[in-house]
mmCIF file of C-alpha atoms in Angstrom:
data_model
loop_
_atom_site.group_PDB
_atom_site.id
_atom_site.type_symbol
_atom_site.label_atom_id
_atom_site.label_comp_id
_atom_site.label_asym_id
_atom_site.label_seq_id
_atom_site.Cartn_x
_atom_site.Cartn_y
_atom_site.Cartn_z
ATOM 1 C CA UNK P 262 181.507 -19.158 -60.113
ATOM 2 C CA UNK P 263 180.741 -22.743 -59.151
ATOM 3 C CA UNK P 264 176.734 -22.921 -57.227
ATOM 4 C CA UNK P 265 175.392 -25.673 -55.324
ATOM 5 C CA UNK P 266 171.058 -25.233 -55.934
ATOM 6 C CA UNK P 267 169.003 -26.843 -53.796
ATOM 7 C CA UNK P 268 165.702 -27.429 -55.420
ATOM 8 C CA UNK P 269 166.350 -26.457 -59.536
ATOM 9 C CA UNK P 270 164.038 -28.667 -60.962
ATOM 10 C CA UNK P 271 160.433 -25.730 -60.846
ATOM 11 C CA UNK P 272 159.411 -22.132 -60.585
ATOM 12 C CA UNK P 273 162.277 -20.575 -58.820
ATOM 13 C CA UNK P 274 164.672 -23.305 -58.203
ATOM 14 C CA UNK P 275 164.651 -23.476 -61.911
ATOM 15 C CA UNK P 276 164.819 -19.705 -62.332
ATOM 16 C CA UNK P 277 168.011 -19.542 -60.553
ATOM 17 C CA UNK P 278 169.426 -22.488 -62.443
ATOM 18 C CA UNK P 279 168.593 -20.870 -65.840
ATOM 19 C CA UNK P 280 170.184 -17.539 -64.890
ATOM 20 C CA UNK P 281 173.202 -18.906 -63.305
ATOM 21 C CA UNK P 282 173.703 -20.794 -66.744
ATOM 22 C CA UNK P 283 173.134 -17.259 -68.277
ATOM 23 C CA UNK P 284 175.610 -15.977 -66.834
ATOM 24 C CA UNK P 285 178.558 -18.403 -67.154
ATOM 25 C CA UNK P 286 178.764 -20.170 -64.398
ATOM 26 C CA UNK P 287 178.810 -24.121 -63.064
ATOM 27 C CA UNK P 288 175.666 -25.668 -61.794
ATOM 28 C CA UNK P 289 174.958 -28.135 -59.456
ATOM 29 C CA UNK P 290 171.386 -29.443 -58.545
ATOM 30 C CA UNK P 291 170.350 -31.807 -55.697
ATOM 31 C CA UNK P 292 166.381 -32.799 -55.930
ATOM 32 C CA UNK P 293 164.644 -35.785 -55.082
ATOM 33 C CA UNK P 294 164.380 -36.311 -58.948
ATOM 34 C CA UNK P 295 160.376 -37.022 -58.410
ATOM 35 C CA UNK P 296 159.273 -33.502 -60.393
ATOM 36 C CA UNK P 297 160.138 -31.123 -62.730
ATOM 37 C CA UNK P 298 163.501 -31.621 -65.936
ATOM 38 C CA UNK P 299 166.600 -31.045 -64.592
ATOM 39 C CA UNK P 300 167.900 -27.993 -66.741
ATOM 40 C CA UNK P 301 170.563 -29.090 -69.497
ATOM 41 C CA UNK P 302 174.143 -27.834 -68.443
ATOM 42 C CA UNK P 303 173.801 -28.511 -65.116
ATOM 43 C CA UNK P 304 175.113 -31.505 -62.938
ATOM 44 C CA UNK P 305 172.136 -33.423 -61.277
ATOM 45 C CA UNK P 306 172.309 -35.246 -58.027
ATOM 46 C CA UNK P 307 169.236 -36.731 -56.590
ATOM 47 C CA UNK P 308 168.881 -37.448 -53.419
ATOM 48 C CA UNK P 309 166.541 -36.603 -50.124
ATOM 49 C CA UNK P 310 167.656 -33.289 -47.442
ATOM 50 C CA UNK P 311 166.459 -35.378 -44.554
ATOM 51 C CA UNK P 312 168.820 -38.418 -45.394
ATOM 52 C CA UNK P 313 172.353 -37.734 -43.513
ATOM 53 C CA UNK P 314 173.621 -40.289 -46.456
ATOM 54 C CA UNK P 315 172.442 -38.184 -49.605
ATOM 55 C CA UNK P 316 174.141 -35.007 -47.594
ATOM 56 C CA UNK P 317 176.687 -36.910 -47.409
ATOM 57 C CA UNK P 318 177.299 -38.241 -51.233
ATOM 58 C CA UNK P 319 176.451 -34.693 -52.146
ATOM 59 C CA UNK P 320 179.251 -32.929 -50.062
ATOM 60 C CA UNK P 321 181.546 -35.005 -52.057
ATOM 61 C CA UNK P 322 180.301 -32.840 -55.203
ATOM 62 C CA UNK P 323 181.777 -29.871 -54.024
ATOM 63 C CA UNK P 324 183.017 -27.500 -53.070
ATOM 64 C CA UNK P 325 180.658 -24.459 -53.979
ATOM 65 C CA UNK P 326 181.245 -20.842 -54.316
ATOM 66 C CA UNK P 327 177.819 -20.349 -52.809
ATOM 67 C CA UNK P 328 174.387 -22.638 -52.047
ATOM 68 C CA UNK P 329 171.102 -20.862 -53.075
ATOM 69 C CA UNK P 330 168.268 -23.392 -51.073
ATOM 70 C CA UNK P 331 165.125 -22.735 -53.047
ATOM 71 C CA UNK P 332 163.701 -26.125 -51.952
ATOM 72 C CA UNK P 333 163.223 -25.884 -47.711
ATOM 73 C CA UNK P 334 159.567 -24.740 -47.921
ATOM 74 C CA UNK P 335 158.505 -28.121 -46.242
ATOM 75 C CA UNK P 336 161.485 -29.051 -44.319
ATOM 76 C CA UNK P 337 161.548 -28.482 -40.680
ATOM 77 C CA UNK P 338 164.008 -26.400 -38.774
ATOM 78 C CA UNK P 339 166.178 -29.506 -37.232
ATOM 79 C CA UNK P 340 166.198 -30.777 -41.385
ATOM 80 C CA UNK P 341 167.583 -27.492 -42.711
ATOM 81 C CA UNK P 342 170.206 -27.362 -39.673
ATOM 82 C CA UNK P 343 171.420 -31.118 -40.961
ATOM 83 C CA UNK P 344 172.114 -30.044 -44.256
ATOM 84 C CA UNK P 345 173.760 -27.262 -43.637
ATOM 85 C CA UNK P 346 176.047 -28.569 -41.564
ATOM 86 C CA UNK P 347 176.752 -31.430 -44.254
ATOM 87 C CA UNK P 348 178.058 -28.854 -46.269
ATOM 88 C CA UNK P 349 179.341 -25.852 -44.440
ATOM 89 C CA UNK P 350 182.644 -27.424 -44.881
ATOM 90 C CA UNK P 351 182.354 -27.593 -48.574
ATOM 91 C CA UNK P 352 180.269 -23.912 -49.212
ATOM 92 C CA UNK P 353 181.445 -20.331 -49.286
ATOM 93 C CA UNK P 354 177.873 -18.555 -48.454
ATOM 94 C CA UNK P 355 174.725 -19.577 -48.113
ATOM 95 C CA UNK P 356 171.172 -17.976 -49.628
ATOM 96 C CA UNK P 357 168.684 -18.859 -48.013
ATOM 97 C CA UNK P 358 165.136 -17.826 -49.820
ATOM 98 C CA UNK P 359 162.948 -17.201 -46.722
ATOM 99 C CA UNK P 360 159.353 -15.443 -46.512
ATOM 100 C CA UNK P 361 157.875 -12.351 -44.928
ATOM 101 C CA UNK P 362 156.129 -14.914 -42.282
ATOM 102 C CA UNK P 363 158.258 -15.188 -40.252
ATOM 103 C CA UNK P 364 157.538 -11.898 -38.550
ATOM 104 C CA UNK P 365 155.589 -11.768 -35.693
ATOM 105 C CA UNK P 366 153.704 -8.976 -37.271
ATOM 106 C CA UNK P 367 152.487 -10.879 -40.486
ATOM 107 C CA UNK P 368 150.146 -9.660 -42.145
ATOM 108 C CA UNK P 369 148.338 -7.036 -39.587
ATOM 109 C CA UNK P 370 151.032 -4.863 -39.417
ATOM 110 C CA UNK P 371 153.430 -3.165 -41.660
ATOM 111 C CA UNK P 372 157.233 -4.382 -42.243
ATOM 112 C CA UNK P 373 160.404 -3.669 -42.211
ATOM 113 C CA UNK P 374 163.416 -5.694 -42.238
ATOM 114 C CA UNK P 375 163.800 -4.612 -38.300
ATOM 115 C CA UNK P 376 160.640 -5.995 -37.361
ATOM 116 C CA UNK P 377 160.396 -9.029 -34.745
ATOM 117 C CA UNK P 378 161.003 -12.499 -35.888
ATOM 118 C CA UNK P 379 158.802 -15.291 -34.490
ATOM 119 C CA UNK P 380 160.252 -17.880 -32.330
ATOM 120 C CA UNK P 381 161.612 -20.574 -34.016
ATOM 121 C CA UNK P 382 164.661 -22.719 -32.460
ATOM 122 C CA UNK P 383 167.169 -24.025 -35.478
ATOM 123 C CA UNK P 384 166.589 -27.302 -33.993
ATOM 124 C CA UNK P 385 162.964 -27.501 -33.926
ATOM 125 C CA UNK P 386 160.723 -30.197 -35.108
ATOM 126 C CA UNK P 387 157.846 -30.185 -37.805
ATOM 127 C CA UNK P 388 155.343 -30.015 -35.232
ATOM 128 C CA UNK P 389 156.868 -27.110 -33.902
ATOM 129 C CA UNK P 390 154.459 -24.111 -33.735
ATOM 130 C CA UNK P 391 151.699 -26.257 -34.608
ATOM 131 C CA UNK P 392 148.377 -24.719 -33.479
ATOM 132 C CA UNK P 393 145.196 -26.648 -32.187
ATOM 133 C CA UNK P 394 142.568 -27.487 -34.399
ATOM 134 C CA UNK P 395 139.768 -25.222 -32.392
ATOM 135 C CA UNK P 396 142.382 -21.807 -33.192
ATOM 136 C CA UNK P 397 140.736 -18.977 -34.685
ATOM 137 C CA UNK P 398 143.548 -16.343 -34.600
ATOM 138 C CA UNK P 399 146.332 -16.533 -37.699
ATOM 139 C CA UNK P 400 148.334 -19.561 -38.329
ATOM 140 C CA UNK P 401 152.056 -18.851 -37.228
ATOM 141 C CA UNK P 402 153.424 -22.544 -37.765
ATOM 142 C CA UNK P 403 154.582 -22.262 -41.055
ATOM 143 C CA UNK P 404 156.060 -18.756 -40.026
ATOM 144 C CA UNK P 405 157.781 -20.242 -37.124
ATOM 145 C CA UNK P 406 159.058 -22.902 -39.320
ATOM 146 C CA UNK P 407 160.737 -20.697 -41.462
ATOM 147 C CA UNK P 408 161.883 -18.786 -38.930
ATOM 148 C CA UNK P 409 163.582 -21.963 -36.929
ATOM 149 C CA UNK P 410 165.656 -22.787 -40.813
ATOM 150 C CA UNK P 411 166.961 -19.180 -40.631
ATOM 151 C CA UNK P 412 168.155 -19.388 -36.976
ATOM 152 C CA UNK P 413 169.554 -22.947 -38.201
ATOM 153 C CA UNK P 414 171.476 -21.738 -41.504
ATOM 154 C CA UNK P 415 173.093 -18.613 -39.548
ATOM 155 C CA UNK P 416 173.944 -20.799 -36.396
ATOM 156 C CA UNK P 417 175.521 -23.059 -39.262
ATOM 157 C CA UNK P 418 177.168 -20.502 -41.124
ATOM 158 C CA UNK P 419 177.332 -17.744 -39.307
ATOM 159 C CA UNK P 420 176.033 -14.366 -40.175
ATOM 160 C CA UNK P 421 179.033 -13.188 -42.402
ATOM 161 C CA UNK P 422 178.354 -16.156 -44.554
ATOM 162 C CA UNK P 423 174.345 -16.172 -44.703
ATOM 163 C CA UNK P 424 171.984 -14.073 -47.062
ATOM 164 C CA UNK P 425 168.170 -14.533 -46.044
ATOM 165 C CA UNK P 426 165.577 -13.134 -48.524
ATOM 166 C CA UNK P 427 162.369 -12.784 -47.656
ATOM 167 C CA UNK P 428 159.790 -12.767 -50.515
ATOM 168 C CA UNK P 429 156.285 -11.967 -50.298
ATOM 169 C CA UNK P 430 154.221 -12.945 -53.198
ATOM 170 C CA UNK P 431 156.024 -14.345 -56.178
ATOM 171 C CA UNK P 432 154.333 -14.514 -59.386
ATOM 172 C CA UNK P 433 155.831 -15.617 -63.264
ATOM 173 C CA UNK P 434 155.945 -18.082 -65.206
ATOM 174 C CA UNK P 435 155.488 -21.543 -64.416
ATOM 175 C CA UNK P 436 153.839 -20.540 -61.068
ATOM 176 C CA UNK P 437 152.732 -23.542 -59.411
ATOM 177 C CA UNK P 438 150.666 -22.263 -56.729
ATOM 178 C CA UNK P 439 147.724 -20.907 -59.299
ATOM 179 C CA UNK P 440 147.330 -17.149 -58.444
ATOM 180 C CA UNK P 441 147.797 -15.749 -61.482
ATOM 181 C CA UNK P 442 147.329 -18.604 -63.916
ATOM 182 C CA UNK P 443 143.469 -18.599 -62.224
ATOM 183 C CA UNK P 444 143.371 -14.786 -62.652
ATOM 184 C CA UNK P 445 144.378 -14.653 -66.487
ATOM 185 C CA UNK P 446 141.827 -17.684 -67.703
ATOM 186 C CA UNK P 447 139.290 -15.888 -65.329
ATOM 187 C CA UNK P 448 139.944 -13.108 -67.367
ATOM 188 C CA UNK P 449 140.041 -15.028 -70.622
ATOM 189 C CA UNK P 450 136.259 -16.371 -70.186
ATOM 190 C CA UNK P 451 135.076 -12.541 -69.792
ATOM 191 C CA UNK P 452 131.384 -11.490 -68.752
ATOM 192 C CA UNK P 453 131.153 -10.130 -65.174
ATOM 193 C CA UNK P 454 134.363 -10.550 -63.062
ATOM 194 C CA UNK P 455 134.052 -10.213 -59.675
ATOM 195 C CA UNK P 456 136.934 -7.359 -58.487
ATOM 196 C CA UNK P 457 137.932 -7.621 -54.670
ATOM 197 C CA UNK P 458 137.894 -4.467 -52.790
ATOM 198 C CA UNK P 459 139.425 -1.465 -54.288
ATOM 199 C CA UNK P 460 141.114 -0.855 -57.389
ATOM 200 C CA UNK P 461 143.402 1.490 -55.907
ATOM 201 C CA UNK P 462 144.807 -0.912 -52.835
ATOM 202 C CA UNK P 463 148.370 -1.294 -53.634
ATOM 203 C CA UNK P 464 149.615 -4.637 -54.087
ATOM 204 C CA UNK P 465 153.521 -5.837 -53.748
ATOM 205 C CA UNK P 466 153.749 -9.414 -55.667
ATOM 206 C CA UNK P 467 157.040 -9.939 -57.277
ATOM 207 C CA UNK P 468 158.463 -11.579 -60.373
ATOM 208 C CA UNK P 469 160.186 -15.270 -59.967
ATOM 209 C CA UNK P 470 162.935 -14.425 -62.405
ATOM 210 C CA UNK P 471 163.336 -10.864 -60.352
ATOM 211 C CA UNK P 472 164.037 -12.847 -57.472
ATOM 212 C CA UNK P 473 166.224 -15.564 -58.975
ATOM 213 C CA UNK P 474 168.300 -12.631 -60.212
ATOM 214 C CA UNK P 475 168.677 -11.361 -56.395
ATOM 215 C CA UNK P 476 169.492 -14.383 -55.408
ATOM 216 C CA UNK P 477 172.483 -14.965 -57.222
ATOM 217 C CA UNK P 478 173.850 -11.669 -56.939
ATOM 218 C CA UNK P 479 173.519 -12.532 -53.082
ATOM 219 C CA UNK P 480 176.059 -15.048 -53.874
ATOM 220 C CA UNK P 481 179.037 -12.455 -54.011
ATOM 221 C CA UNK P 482 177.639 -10.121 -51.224
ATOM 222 C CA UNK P 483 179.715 -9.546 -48.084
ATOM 223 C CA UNK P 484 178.639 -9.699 -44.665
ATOM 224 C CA UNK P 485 175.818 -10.741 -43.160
ATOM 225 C CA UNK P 486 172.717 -9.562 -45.685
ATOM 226 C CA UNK P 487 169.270 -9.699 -44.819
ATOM 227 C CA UNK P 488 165.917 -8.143 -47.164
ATOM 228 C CA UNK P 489 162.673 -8.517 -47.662
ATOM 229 C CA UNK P 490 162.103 -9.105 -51.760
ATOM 230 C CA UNK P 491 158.769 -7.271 -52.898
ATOM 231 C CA UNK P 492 158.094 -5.165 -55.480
ATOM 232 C CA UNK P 493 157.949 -1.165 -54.177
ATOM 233 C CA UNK P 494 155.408 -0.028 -51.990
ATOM 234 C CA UNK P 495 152.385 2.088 -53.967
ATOM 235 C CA UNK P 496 153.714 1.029 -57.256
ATOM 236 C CA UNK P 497 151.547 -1.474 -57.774
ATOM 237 C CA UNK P 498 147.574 -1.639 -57.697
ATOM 238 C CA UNK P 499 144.947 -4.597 -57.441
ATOM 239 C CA UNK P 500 142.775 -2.765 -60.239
ATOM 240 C CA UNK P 501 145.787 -2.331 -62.599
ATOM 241 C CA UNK P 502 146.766 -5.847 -61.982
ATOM 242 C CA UNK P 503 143.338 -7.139 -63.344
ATOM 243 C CA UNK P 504 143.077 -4.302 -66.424
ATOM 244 C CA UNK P 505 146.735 -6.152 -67.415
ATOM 245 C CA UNK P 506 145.087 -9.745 -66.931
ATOM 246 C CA UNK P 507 142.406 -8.392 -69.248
ATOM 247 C CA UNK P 508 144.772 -6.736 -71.435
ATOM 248 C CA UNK P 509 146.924 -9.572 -71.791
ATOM 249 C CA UNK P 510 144.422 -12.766 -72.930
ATOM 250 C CA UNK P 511 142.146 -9.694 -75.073
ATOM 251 C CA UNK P 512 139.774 -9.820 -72.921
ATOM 252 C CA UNK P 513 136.131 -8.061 -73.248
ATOM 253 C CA UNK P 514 135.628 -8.904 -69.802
ATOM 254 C CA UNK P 515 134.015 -6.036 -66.938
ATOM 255 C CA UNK P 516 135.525 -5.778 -63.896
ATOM 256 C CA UNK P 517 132.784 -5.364 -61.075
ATOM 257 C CA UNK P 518 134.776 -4.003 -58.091
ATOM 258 C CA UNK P 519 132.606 -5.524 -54.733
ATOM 259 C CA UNK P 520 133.320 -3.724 -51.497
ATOM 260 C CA UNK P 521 135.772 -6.107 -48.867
ATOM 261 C CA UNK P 522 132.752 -5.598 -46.253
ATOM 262 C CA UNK P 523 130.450 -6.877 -49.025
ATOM 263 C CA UNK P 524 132.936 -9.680 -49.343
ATOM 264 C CA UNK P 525 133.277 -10.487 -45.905
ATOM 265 C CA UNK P 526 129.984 -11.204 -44.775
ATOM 266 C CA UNK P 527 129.547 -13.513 -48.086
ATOM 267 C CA UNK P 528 132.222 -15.600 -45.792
ATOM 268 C CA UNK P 529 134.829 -15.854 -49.268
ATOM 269 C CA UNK P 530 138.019 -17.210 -48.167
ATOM 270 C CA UNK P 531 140.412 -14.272 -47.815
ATOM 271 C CA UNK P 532 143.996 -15.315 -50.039
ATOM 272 C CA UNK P 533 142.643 -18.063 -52.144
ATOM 273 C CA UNK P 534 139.154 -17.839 -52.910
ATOM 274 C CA UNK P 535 139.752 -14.727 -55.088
ATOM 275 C CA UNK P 536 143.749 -14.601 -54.932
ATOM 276 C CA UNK P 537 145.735 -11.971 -53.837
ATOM 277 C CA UNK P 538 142.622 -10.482 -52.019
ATOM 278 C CA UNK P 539 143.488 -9.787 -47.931
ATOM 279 C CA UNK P 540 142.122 -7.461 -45.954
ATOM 280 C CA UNK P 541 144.616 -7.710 -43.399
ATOM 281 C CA UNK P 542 146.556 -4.268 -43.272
ATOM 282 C CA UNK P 543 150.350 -5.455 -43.700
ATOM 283 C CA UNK P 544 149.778 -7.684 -46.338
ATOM 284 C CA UNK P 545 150.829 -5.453 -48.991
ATOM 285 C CA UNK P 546 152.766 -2.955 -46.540
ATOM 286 C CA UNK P 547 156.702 -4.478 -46.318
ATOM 287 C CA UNK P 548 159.191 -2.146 -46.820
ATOM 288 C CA UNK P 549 162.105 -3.683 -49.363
ATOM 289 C CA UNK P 550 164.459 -0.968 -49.567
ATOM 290 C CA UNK P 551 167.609 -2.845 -48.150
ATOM 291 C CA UNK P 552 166.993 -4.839 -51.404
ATOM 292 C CA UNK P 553 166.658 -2.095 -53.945
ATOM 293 C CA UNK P 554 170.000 -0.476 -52.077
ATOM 294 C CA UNK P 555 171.415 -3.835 -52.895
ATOM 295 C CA UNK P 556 170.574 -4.221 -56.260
ATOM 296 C CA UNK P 557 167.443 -5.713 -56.481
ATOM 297 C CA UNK P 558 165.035 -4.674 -59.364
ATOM 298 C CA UNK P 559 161.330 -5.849 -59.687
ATOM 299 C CA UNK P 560 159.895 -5.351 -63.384
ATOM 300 C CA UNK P 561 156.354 -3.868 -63.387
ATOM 301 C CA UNK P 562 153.751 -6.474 -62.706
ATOM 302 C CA UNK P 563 151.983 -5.953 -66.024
ATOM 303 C CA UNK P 564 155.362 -7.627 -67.365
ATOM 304 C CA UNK P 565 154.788 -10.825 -65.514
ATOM 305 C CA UNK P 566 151.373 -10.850 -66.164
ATOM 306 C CA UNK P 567 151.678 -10.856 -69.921
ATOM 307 C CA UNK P 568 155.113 -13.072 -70.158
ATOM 308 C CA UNK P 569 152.854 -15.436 -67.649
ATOM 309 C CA UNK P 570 150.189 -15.625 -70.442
ATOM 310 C CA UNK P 571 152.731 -16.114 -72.819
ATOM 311 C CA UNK P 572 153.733 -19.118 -71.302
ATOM 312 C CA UNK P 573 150.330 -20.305 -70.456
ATOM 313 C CA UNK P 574 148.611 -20.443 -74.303
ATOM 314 C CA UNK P 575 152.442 -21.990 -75.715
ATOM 315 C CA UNK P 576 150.890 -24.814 -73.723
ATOM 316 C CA UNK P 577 153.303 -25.018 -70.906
ATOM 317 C CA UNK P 578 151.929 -26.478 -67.520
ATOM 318 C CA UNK P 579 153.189 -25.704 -63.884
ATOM 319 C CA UNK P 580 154.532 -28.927 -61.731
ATOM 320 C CA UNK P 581 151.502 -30.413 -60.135
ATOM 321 C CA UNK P 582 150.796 -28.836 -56.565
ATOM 322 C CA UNK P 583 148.293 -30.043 -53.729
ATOM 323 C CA UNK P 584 147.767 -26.010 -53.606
ATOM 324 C CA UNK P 585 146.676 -25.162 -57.112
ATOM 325 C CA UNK P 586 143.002 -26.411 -56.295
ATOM 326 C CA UNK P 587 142.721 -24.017 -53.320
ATOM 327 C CA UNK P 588 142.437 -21.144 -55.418
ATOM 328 C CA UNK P 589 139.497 -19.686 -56.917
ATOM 329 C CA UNK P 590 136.088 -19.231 -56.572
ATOM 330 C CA UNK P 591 133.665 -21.303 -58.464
ATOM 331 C CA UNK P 592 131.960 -19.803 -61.300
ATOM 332 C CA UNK P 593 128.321 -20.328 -59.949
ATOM 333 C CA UNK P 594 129.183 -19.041 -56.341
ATOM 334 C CA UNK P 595 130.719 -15.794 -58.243
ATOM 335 C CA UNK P 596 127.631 -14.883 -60.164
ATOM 336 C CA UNK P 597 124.780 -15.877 -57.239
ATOM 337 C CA UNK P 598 127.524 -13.108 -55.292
ATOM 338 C CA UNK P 599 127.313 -10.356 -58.623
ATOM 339 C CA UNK P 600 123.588 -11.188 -58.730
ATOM 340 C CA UNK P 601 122.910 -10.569 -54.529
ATOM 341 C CA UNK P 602 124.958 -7.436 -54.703
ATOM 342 C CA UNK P 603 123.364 -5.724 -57.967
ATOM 343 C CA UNK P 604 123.967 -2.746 -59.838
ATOM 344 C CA UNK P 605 124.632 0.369 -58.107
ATOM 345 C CA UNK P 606 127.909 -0.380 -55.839
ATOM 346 C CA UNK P 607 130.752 2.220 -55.835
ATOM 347 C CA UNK P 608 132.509 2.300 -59.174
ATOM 348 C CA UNK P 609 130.019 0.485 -60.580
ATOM 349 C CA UNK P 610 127.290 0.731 -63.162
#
């Protein structure tokens, strides 16, 4: 099998890569070369997606069994629909690794793979969706944005040709966002943690190398092939997810689980402030069984949490990313919140 990836170079571009490799096969890369070590055994082009001349010089590369595009996350519709028509000529199928935004539904509402699909055109601009400064409601434009590169890699490829995969929350080693890296040395510096919510609210975040795996298998499917990639519904819980962050750095730490009213009116950011906290109802409520019929298998999340701190104390560090320093809440703001709520809250001593 002979794989074009686009991206390669971080997190799940360079999951794929490695597990292609693993499995025999030929790897191309095309990055802009400014971050992240191309993975030995592979064949790296640089170049930039929104340049018709690096499309161009890599078309010539081919052809490709199959593209896997890990690297569209910023790229606007009318960008994606460029480069895929660069190389439709030279590509068999085409995986595109989408995101549960782009339902009209995110997060309030529980998912399915049926469920509406925001407006998007395939030829739409970055500014497309954009919402006005003075908007309160949720932020669709990087939902419609997604949505506009799906419209633009089917109307490129055609359905037949075209897997879209729709993760929610991916979490592993080498995460660059911060989630769980700020979780697990919360956890390492112990005392009184502050737990969001309930410790029995199911959570659905899903391993990188889970959804690498999926990925490639995608690139022998047949037909058109669309899933949403999460781990299963009620499997997982936010209070098991912070015993294994405790678990895995040793920590003596005590989780102190603070109601989401209590949270709310202290005005914490929902998402980033603590991670992986949202009260929003669909956020952990997307149904992923077209995947699982398909193959896909999501390892329990204590797994990723310890292989994550594995990773973490061998001294490895994630790619730099402008979003790493959204996440968290600062250690004085978390106690003055432990100390205003006190003793005596549900769960709690």
């Amino acid at each position: 099998m002979r794989i074009l990836v686009l991206g390669g170079g971080w997190f799940l571009g360079r999951a794929v890569v490695s597990d292609a490799l693993a499995r025999g096969w030929e790897v191309t890369t095309f990055t802009r070369g400014l971050s992240g070590v191309p993975v030995p055994g592979t064949v790296a082009v640089h170049g930039d997606r929104e340049r018709p001349e690096d499309l161009a010089r890599l078309a010539e590369h081919g052809p490709w069994d199959a593209v896997v595009d890990t690297s569209a996350s910023e790229l606007s519709p009318r960008a994606v629909l460029a480069g895929t028509r660069a190389l439709e000529p030279v590509v068999g199928r085409y995986v595109y690794i989408s995101t549960v935004s782009v339902y009209e539904g995110w997060p309030s509402e529980a998912l399915t793979v049926d469920s509406p699909v925001l407006d998007g055109p395939a030829d739409a601009g970055p500014d497309y969706g954009r919402l006005p400064e003075d908007w309160t409601g949720p932020d669709t434009h990087y939902g419609r944005q997604k949505a506009g590169a799906e419209r633009a890699v089917t109307e490129a490829f055609g359905p037949d040709r075209t897997s879209l995969l729709r993760p929610g929350v991916i979490l592993g080693p080498s995460e660059y966002v911060g989630r769980l890296p700020w979780w697990l040395r919360r956890a390492e510096r112990g005392g009184l943690i502050l737990a969001p919510g309930d410790p029995g609210k199911p959570i659905q975040p899903v391993d990188v190398r889970d959804v690498a795996a999926f990925a490639l298998d995608q690139v022998e499917a047949v037909g058109p092939q669309v899933h949403n990639i999460t781990a299963p519904l009620g499997r997982e819980t936010m209070g098991a997810f912070l015993q294994a962050c405790l678990d895995a750095t040793g920590s003596s730490g005590d989780l102190v689980w603070v109601p989401d009213e209590v949270l709310l009116r202290s005005g914490l950011r929902q998402w980033t402030e603590i991670p992986l906290w949202r009260t929003h109802p669909g956020v952990w409520a997307i149904d992923s069984s077209s995947a699982a019929a398909a193959g896909f298998r999501s390892r329990p999340l204590a797994e990723t949490v310890a292989d994550t701190w594995a990773w973490m104390v061998q001294g490895n560090v994630p790619v730099p990313h402008q979003r790493w320093d959204e996440h968290g809440i600062a250690p004085e703001k978390e106690l003055a919140l432990l100390k205003s709520v006190g003793p005596g809250l549900p769960g709690n001593p």
